Amino acid sequence: MNEWLMDMGRFVVQMSILTLLVVVAVVVIARIKSEAGERVRLRVDELNDRLEYRRRRLTMAATEPSARKRLAKAFRRDDKSRSRAGRKQTGGSRSTVWVLDFQGDIKATGAGRLAEEISAVTAAAAEGDEVVIRLESAGGLVHSYGLAAAQIDRLREAGLSTTVCVDKVAASGGYLMACAADQLRAAPFAVLGSIGVVAQLPNVHRLLKRHDVDVELLTAGEYKRTLTVFGENTEEGREKFQSDLDNIHGLFKQHVVQRRPALDIDEVATGEVWYGHDALEKGLVDALGTSEAYLVARMEEARVVSVRLEARHPMGKRLGLAVREGVGDGVERLLERLDASRWEKR
């Protein structure tokens, strides 16, 4: 019995060492790959084909088993007829709808990827093509969203028809981007507007003064610093800060008016937000409807192609992202379960 326990102990130690070596090897390989940097790939999806594939699967599932073989033959005949019709078309007479996505954060970090995607689309698009941008953003930094809006302006300058679809929110900087489109569509309960500028910062000068802490702030230039966190703010500094905000607000309004001249800018540039139906009445959008409904309608007469640049993360980062997403999903499910438990019958 003792010998068996010793053999088992040696086996456990050996397996532990082997596992440790494998983990070290994985970490080393991940570090080497991460040093090589992230690679980017262009992902292109034919949304027409995806929709047709799903339609056929559901149709097949709803058909009696005895009739499925005949249905499959009918599908193959349809494919052949569409293929022949496609070969008869010359010069690419069927237009293409290029679909891009933008998910905004406070720094509009997706603007760089959007710029590259727009460069790719403008290089490949033909006359008569359309670009649809599914945009979601509650706004953020002025200069960041100004750059993102300028990217959408490039589509107009390239002569491409542009449609922005908002399913959830395009407010502040998000609306700054959205109004650059030729057509702006929103879901019935999407949030739009917030044509305004906001800035705030705490000031702990009195707290520091109460504890005999002095803060020296030296500047070169009369308005290099107007309001501060630690120093004593002056009325002159507040007025200058407010003047800067008013100036940015004026630029925001000018940007919107140039792209939507029929809009009553004085009525809507109050910083308020409106939901879909009210936004349509105010002229902030051109039509109501979800992005999915619009794209499905466009599929009746055009190829609809989704374009997206994706970063190919190193192995170590992929493992970290997987762990983070797993933990996040677990916490989210726990919170949902706790919230749902309040409504359960006792």
Tab-separated table of C-alpha atoms in Angstrom:
chain	number	residue	atom	x	y	z
A	1	MET	CA	0.000	0.000	0.000
A	2	ASN	CA	2.820	2.381	0.890
A	3	GLU	CA	4.574	1.675	-2.424
A	4	TRP	CA	1.341	2.415	-4.300
A	5	LEU	CA	0.984	5.726	-2.512
A	6	MET	CA	4.596	6.642	-3.308
A	7	ASP	CA	4.092	5.773	-6.991
A	8	MET	CA	0.937	7.837	-7.060
A	9	GLY	CA	2.716	10.757	-5.408
A	10	ARG	CA	5.533	10.637	-7.975
A	11	PHE	CA	2.960	10.531	-10.783
A	12	VAL	CA	1.163	13.604	-9.416
A	13	VAL	CA	4.456	15.493	-9.084
A	14	GLN	CA	5.479	14.596	-12.635
A	15	MET	CA	2.115	15.674	-14.042
A	16	SER	CA	2.312	18.943	-12.124
A	17	ILE	CA	5.759	19.658	-13.534
A	18	LEU	CA	4.578	18.795	-17.048
A	19	THR	CA	1.560	21.069	-16.699
A	20	LEU	CA	3.761	23.894	-15.449
A	21	LEU	CA	6.092	23.472	-18.421
A	22	VAL	CA	3.159	23.599	-20.844
A	23	VAL	CA	1.834	26.772	-19.204
A	24	VAL	CA	5.271	28.399	-19.377
A	25	ALA	CA	5.574	27.436	-23.053
A	26	VAL	CA	2.172	28.947	-23.835
A	27	VAL	CA	3.061	32.164	-22.022
A	28	VAL	CA	6.388	32.437	-23.871
A	29	ILE	CA	4.751	31.841	-27.251
A	30	ALA	CA	2.031	34.382	-26.458
A	31	ARG	CA	4.652	36.939	-25.441
A	32	ILE	CA	6.603	36.402	-28.661
A	33	LYS	CA	3.465	36.785	-30.759
A	34	SER	CA	2.361	39.875	-28.864
A	35	GLU	CA	5.709	41.512	-29.530
A	36	ALA	CA	5.115	40.957	-33.232
A	37	GLY	CA	2.058	43.224	-32.952
A	38	GLU	CA	-1.552	42.832	-33.934
A	39	ARG	CA	-2.519	42.065	-37.500
A	40	VAL	CA	-5.666	43.362	-39.143
A	41	ARG	CA	-7.881	41.506	-41.590
A	42	LEU	CA	-10.732	42.728	-43.764
A	43	ARG	CA	-13.936	40.761	-43.236
A	44	VAL	CA	-16.515	40.896	-46.044
A	45	ASP	CA	-19.947	39.254	-45.644
A	46	GLU	CA	-22.605	38.912	-48.338
A	47	LEU	CA	-25.742	39.707	-46.354
A	48	ASN	CA	-28.041	38.633	-49.206
A	49	ASP	CA	-26.576	35.127	-49.091
A	50	ARG	CA	-26.808	35.012	-45.304
A	51	LEU	CA	-30.492	35.959	-45.345
A	52	GLU	CA	-31.281	33.471	-48.123
A	53	TYR	CA	-29.466	30.687	-46.273
A	54	ARG	CA	-31.482	31.312	-43.109
A	55	ARG	CA	-34.747	31.545	-45.053
A	56	ARG	CA	-34.076	28.193	-46.668
A	57	ARG	CA	-33.184	26.530	-43.385
A	58	LEU	CA	-36.423	27.686	-41.788
A	59	THR	CA	-38.441	26.736	-44.857
A	60	MET	CA	-36.870	23.286	-44.821
A	61	ALA	CA	-37.589	22.890	-41.105
A	62	ALA	CA	-41.248	23.826	-41.627
A	63	THR	CA	-41.668	21.381	-44.534
A	64	GLU	CA	-42.837	17.813	-44.134
A	65	PRO	CA	-39.878	15.362	-44.176
A	66	SER	CA	-41.271	13.590	-47.242
A	67	ALA	CA	-41.190	16.823	-49.264
A	68	ARG	CA	-37.755	18.071	-48.230
A	69	LYS	CA	-35.895	16.322	-51.049
A	70	ARG	CA	-38.089	18.021	-53.674
A	71	LEU	CA	-37.593	21.345	-51.901
A	72	ALA	CA	-33.808	20.902	-51.948
A	73	LYS	CA	-33.945	20.280	-55.712
A	74	ALA	CA	-36.010	23.437	-56.139
A	75	PHE	CA	-33.385	25.390	-54.214
A	76	ARG	CA	-30.658	24.068	-56.520
A	77	ARG	CA	-32.677	25.074	-59.584
A	78	ASP	CA	-33.071	28.558	-58.142
A	79	ASP	CA	-29.317	28.785	-57.600
A	80	LYS	CA	-28.634	27.790	-61.225
A	81	SER	CA	-31.152	30.270	-62.610
A	82	ARG	CA	-29.705	33.087	-60.469
A	83	SER	CA	-26.213	32.144	-61.600
A	84	ARG	CA	-27.236	32.324	-65.283
A	85	ALA	CA	-28.985	35.653	-64.708
A	86	GLY	CA	-25.857	36.982	-63.018
A	87	ARG	CA	-23.675	35.995	-65.977
A	88	LYS	CA	-26.005	37.808	-68.390
A	89	GLN	CA	-25.590	41.050	-66.495
A	90	THR	CA	-22.711	43.005	-67.980
A	91	GLY	CA	-20.684	45.795	-66.461
A	92	GLY	CA	-21.910	45.107	-62.940
A	93	SER	CA	-25.339	46.690	-63.522
A	94	ARG	CA	-26.541	45.660	-60.055
A	95	SER	CA	-25.558	48.245	-57.478
A	96	THR	CA	-23.925	47.425	-54.176
A	97	VAL	CA	-24.812	48.615	-50.683
A	98	TRP	CA	-21.712	48.705	-48.492
A	99	VAL	CA	-22.479	48.365	-44.779
A	100	LEU	CA	-20.166	49.780	-42.098
A	101	ASP	CA	-20.586	49.792	-38.322
A	102	PHE	CA	-19.556	52.406	-35.774
A	103	GLN	CA	-19.891	51.862	-32.028
A	104	GLY	CA	-18.853	55.055	-30.286
A	105	ASP	CA	-17.264	55.593	-26.894
A	106	ILE	CA	-16.266	58.824	-25.193
A	107	LYS	CA	-13.017	59.049	-27.207
A	108	ALA	CA	-14.502	57.807	-30.496
A	109	THR	CA	-11.752	55.203	-30.639
A	110	GLY	CA	-13.450	53.500	-33.589
A	111	ALA	CA	-12.800	56.514	-35.838
A	112	GLY	CA	-9.452	55.140	-37.014
A	113	ARG	CA	-10.957	51.828	-38.086
A	114	LEU	CA	-13.881	53.647	-39.716
A	115	ALA	CA	-11.435	55.798	-41.698
A	116	GLU	CA	-9.664	52.730	-43.087
A	117	GLU	CA	-12.951	51.042	-43.951
A	118	ILE	CA	-14.120	54.164	-45.784
A	119	SER	CA	-10.850	54.286	-47.704
A	120	ALA	CA	-11.357	50.664	-48.792
A	121	VAL	CA	-14.986	51.202	-49.809
A	122	THR	CA	-14.353	54.407	-51.755
A	123	ALA	CA	-11.593	52.613	-53.670
A	124	ALA	CA	-13.879	49.711	-54.608
A	125	ALA	CA	-17.315	51.348	-54.945
A	126	ALA	CA	-18.853	52.057	-58.337
A	127	GLU	CA	-21.207	54.780	-59.487
A	128	GLY	CA	-24.673	54.240	-58.043
A	129	ASP	CA	-23.462	52.376	-54.965
A	130	GLU	CA	-24.640	53.297	-51.483
A	131	VAL	CA	-22.895	53.246	-48.121
A	132	VAL	CA	-24.954	52.456	-45.022
A	133	ILE	CA	-23.446	53.185	-41.617
A	134	ARG	CA	-25.077	51.575	-38.584
A	135	LEU	CA	-24.146	54.150	-35.960
A	136	GLU	CA	-24.511	53.999	-32.192
A	137	SER	CA	-22.982	56.680	-29.987
A	138	ALA	CA	-23.935	58.912	-27.082
A	139	GLY	CA	-21.095	61.321	-27.903
A	140	GLY	CA	-17.849	62.279	-26.242
A	141	LEU	CA	-14.799	64.466	-26.865
A	142	VAL	CA	-15.291	67.267	-29.369
A	143	HIS	CA	-12.095	66.791	-31.368
A	144	SER	CA	-12.509	63.012	-31.509
A	145	TYR	CA	-16.030	63.151	-32.878
A	146	GLY	CA	-15.127	66.016	-35.172
A	147	LEU	CA	-12.583	63.714	-36.787
A	148	ALA	CA	-15.106	60.856	-37.005
A	149	ALA	CA	-17.671	63.162	-38.666
A	150	ALA	CA	-15.035	64.275	-41.177
A	151	GLN	CA	-14.600	60.630	-42.208
A	152	ILE	CA	-18.291	60.410	-43.152
A	153	ASP	CA	-17.948	63.656	-45.096
A	154	ARG	CA	-15.381	61.857	-47.258
A	155	LEU	CA	-18.149	59.620	-48.590
A	156	ARG	CA	-20.154	62.622	-49.721
A	157	GLU	CA	-17.058	64.132	-51.322
A	158	ALA	CA	-16.473	60.846	-53.178
A	159	GLY	CA	-19.979	61.079	-54.662
A	160	LEU	CA	-21.359	58.075	-52.804
A	161	SER	CA	-24.913	58.088	-51.492
A	162	THR	CA	-24.728	57.743	-47.721
A	163	THR	CA	-27.335	56.538	-45.254
A	164	VAL	CA	-26.891	56.476	-41.485
A	165	CYS	CA	-29.144	54.138	-39.498
A	166	VAL	CA	-29.548	54.682	-35.766
A	167	ASP	CA	-31.156	51.854	-33.818
A	168	LYS	CA	-30.457	53.083	-30.279
A	169	VAL	CA	-28.716	56.431	-29.866
A	170	ALA	CA	-26.964	59.170	-31.826
A	171	ALA	CA	-26.598	62.055	-29.428
A	172	SER	CA	-24.142	64.943	-29.144
A	173	GLY	CA	-21.014	63.796	-31.003
A	174	GLY	CA	-22.992	60.848	-32.331
A	175	TYR	CA	-25.460	63.213	-33.995
A	176	LEU	CA	-22.545	65.336	-35.208
A	177	MET	CA	-21.523	62.266	-37.208
A	178	ALA	CA	-25.010	61.126	-38.209
A	179	CYS	CA	-26.171	64.407	-39.730
A	180	ALA	CA	-23.368	64.217	-42.315
A	181	ALA	CA	-25.311	61.505	-44.201
A	182	ASP	CA	-27.541	62.142	-47.212
A	183	GLN	CA	-30.302	60.212	-45.451
A	184	LEU	CA	-30.704	59.699	-41.726
A	185	ARG	CA	-32.997	56.930	-40.459
A	186	ALA	CA	-33.804	56.053	-36.852
A	187	ALA	CA	-35.713	53.382	-34.992
A	188	PRO	CA	-38.967	54.598	-33.369
A	189	PHE	CA	-37.421	54.746	-29.881
A	190	ALA	CA	-33.893	55.761	-30.850
A	191	VAL	CA	-32.491	58.789	-28.990
A	192	LEU	CA	-31.233	61.688	-31.109
A	193	GLY	CA	-30.120	65.264	-30.666
A	194	SER	CA	-28.259	66.671	-27.668
A	195	ILE	CA	-26.851	69.460	-29.850
A	196	GLY	CA	-24.938	71.117	-27.061
A	197	VAL	CA	-21.638	71.210	-25.198
A	198	VAL	CA	-20.953	70.369	-21.575
A	199	ALA	CA	-17.859	70.541	-19.372
A	200	GLN	CA	-17.422	70.190	-15.638
A	201	LEU	CA	-14.572	69.842	-13.174
A	202	PRO	CA	-14.312	69.771	-9.379
A	203	ASN	CA	-12.474	72.422	-7.414
A	204	VAL	CA	-10.849	71.573	-4.085
A	205	HIS	CA	-9.210	74.952	-3.465
A	206	ARG	CA	-11.171	75.713	-0.280
A	207	LEU	CA	-10.428	72.250	1.126
A	208	LEU	CA	-6.701	72.708	0.505
A	209	LYS	CA	-6.770	76.224	1.931
A	210	ARG	CA	-8.469	74.942	5.073
A	211	HIS	CA	-5.540	72.550	5.556
A	212	ASP	CA	-2.901	75.205	4.767
A	213	VAL	CA	-1.963	73.656	1.401
A	214	ASP	CA	-0.839	76.113	-1.273
A	215	VAL	CA	-0.956	75.359	-4.996
A	216	GLU	CA	1.237	77.347	-7.365
A	217	LEU	CA	-0.039	77.529	-10.943
A	218	LEU	CA	2.288	79.183	-13.439
A	219	THR	CA	1.224	79.878	-17.021
A	220	ALA	CA	2.576	81.673	-20.057
A	221	GLY	CA	-0.335	83.149	-21.971
A	222	GLU	CA	-3.319	84.972	-20.532
A	223	TYR	CA	-5.784	82.153	-21.125
A	224	LYS	CA	-3.520	79.124	-20.997
A	225	ARG	CA	-5.546	77.977	-17.990
A	226	THR	CA	-9.002	79.370	-17.178
A	227	LEU	CA	-10.499	76.992	-14.600
A	228	THR	CA	-8.415	74.717	-12.398
A	229	VAL	CA	-9.018	71.865	-9.980
A	230	PHE	CA	-6.618	72.970	-7.227
A	231	GLY	CA	-6.261	76.720	-7.620
A	232	GLU	CA	-8.708	79.518	-6.927
A	233	ASN	CA	-10.964	80.146	-9.920
A	234	THR	CA	-11.738	83.721	-10.902
A	235	GLU	CA	-14.837	85.205	-12.479
A	236	GLU	CA	-12.753	86.197	-15.488
A	237	GLY	CA	-11.654	82.576	-15.890
A	238	ARG	CA	-15.248	81.363	-15.692
A	239	GLU	CA	-16.358	83.846	-18.327
A	240	LYS	CA	-13.573	82.787	-20.673
A	241	PHE	CA	-14.372	79.110	-20.138
A	242	GLN	CA	-18.046	79.766	-20.884
A	243	SER	CA	-17.045	81.755	-23.977
A	244	ASP	CA	-15.046	78.754	-25.226
A	245	LEU	CA	-18.053	76.474	-24.716
A	246	ASP	CA	-20.303	78.899	-26.587
A	247	ASN	CA	-17.816	78.986	-29.453
A	248	ILE	CA	-17.761	75.183	-29.707
A	249	HIS	CA	-21.559	75.145	-29.578
A	250	GLY	CA	-21.632	77.617	-32.457
A	251	LEU	CA	-19.360	75.377	-34.527
A	252	PHE	CA	-21.585	72.402	-33.729
A	253	LYS	CA	-24.694	74.285	-34.894
A	254	GLN	CA	-22.935	75.473	-38.040
A	255	HIS	CA	-21.899	71.893	-38.865
A	256	VAL	CA	-25.494	70.660	-38.501
A	257	VAL	CA	-27.008	73.519	-40.529
A	258	GLN	CA	-24.611	72.970	-43.421
A	259	ARG	CA	-25.647	69.315	-43.680
A	260	ARG	CA	-29.337	69.670	-42.806
A	261	PRO	CA	-30.274	73.170	-43.996
A	262	ALA	CA	-34.036	72.604	-43.567
A	263	LEU	CA	-33.601	72.079	-39.830
A	264	ASP	CA	-34.671	74.841	-37.427
A	265	ILE	CA	-31.355	74.884	-35.595
A	266	ASP	CA	-32.399	77.380	-32.924
A	267	GLU	CA	-35.276	75.114	-31.918
A	268	VAL	CA	-33.226	71.927	-31.615
A	269	ALA	CA	-29.787	73.176	-30.522
A	270	THR	CA	-30.798	73.365	-26.869
A	271	GLY	CA	-28.992	70.248	-25.688
A	272	GLU	CA	-32.276	68.305	-25.509
A	273	VAL	CA	-32.784	64.809	-26.905
A	274	TRP	CA	-35.781	63.428	-28.772
A	275	TYR	CA	-37.034	59.927	-29.455
A	276	GLY	CA	-37.653	58.668	-32.974
A	277	HIS	CA	-41.149	60.020	-33.729
A	278	ASP	CA	-40.443	63.417	-32.161
A	279	ALA	CA	-37.065	63.570	-33.881
A	280	LEU	CA	-38.820	63.020	-37.219
A	281	GLU	CA	-41.257	65.848	-36.514
A	282	LYS	CA	-38.372	68.154	-35.584
A	283	GLY	CA	-36.530	67.292	-38.799
A	284	LEU	CA	-33.594	65.643	-37.072
A	285	VAL	CA	-34.142	62.471	-39.135
A	286	ASP	CA	-35.632	61.697	-42.543
A	287	ALA	CA	-37.444	58.417	-41.861
A	288	LEU	CA	-38.242	55.898	-39.152
A	289	GLY	CA	-37.250	52.248	-39.233
A	290	THR	CA	-34.606	49.855	-38.009
A	291	SER	CA	-31.363	49.230	-39.831
A	292	GLU	CA	-32.293	45.571	-40.356
A	293	ALA	CA	-35.587	46.472	-42.034
A	294	TYR	CA	-33.840	48.958	-44.322
A	295	LEU	CA	-31.121	46.518	-45.353
A	296	VAL	CA	-33.622	43.725	-46.033
A	297	ALA	CA	-35.577	46.107	-48.273
A	298	ARG	CA	-32.394	47.085	-50.136
A	299	MET	CA	-31.601	43.410	-50.724
A	300	GLU	CA	-34.570	43.245	-53.094
A	301	GLU	CA	-32.664	45.300	-55.666
A	302	ALA	CA	-29.003	45.406	-54.653
A	303	ARG	CA	-26.137	43.390	-53.256
A	304	VAL	CA	-25.682	44.207	-49.591
A	305	VAL	CA	-22.142	43.666	-48.355
A	306	SER	CA	-20.894	44.136	-44.797
A	307	VAL	CA	-17.313	45.396	-44.497
A	308	ARG	CA	-15.346	45.335	-41.269
A	309	LEU	CA	-11.695	45.564	-40.282
A	310	GLU	CA	-10.911	43.157	-37.446
A	311	ALA	CA	-7.766	43.003	-35.349
A	312	ARG	CA	-6.246	39.541	-35.039
A	313	HIS	CA	-5.114	39.567	-31.417
A	314	PRO	CA	-2.135	37.551	-30.141
A	315	MET	CA	-2.887	34.285	-28.401
A	316	GLY	CA	-2.236	35.663	-24.936
A	317	LYS	CA	-4.607	38.564	-25.507
A	318	ARG	CA	-7.273	36.254	-26.934
A	319	LEU	CA	-7.056	34.099	-23.809
A	320	GLY	CA	-7.314	37.181	-21.623
A	321	LEU	CA	-10.310	38.500	-23.576
A	322	ALA	CA	-12.013	35.111	-23.341
A	323	VAL	CA	-11.514	34.996	-19.568
A	324	ARG	CA	-12.705	38.594	-19.168
A	325	GLU	CA	-15.814	37.984	-21.275
A	326	GLY	CA	-16.556	34.775	-19.378
A	327	VAL	CA	-16.320	36.502	-16.011
A	328	GLY	CA	-18.355	39.457	-17.290
A	329	ASP	CA	-21.084	37.196	-18.653
A	330	GLY	CA	-21.212	35.282	-15.377
A	331	VAL	CA	-21.579	38.452	-13.312
A	332	GLU	CA	-24.205	39.800	-15.710
A	333	ARG	CA	-26.245	36.603	-15.509
A	334	LEU	CA	-26.011	36.678	-11.709
A	335	LEU	CA	-27.246	40.286	-11.598
A	336	GLU	CA	-30.090	39.460	-13.983
A	337	ARG	CA	-31.055	36.477	-11.832
A	338	LEU	CA	-31.042	38.588	-8.676
A	339	ASP	CA	-33.120	41.271	-10.367
A	340	ALA	CA	-35.599	38.715	-11.710
A	341	SER	CA	-35.946	37.120	-8.281
A	342	ARG	CA	-37.691	40.249	-7.025
A	343	TRP	CA	-40.643	39.484	-9.276
A	344	GLU	CA	-40.927	35.778	-8.580
A	345	LYS	CA	-43.933	34.604	-6.628
A	346	ARG	CA	-43.206	33.705	-3.052
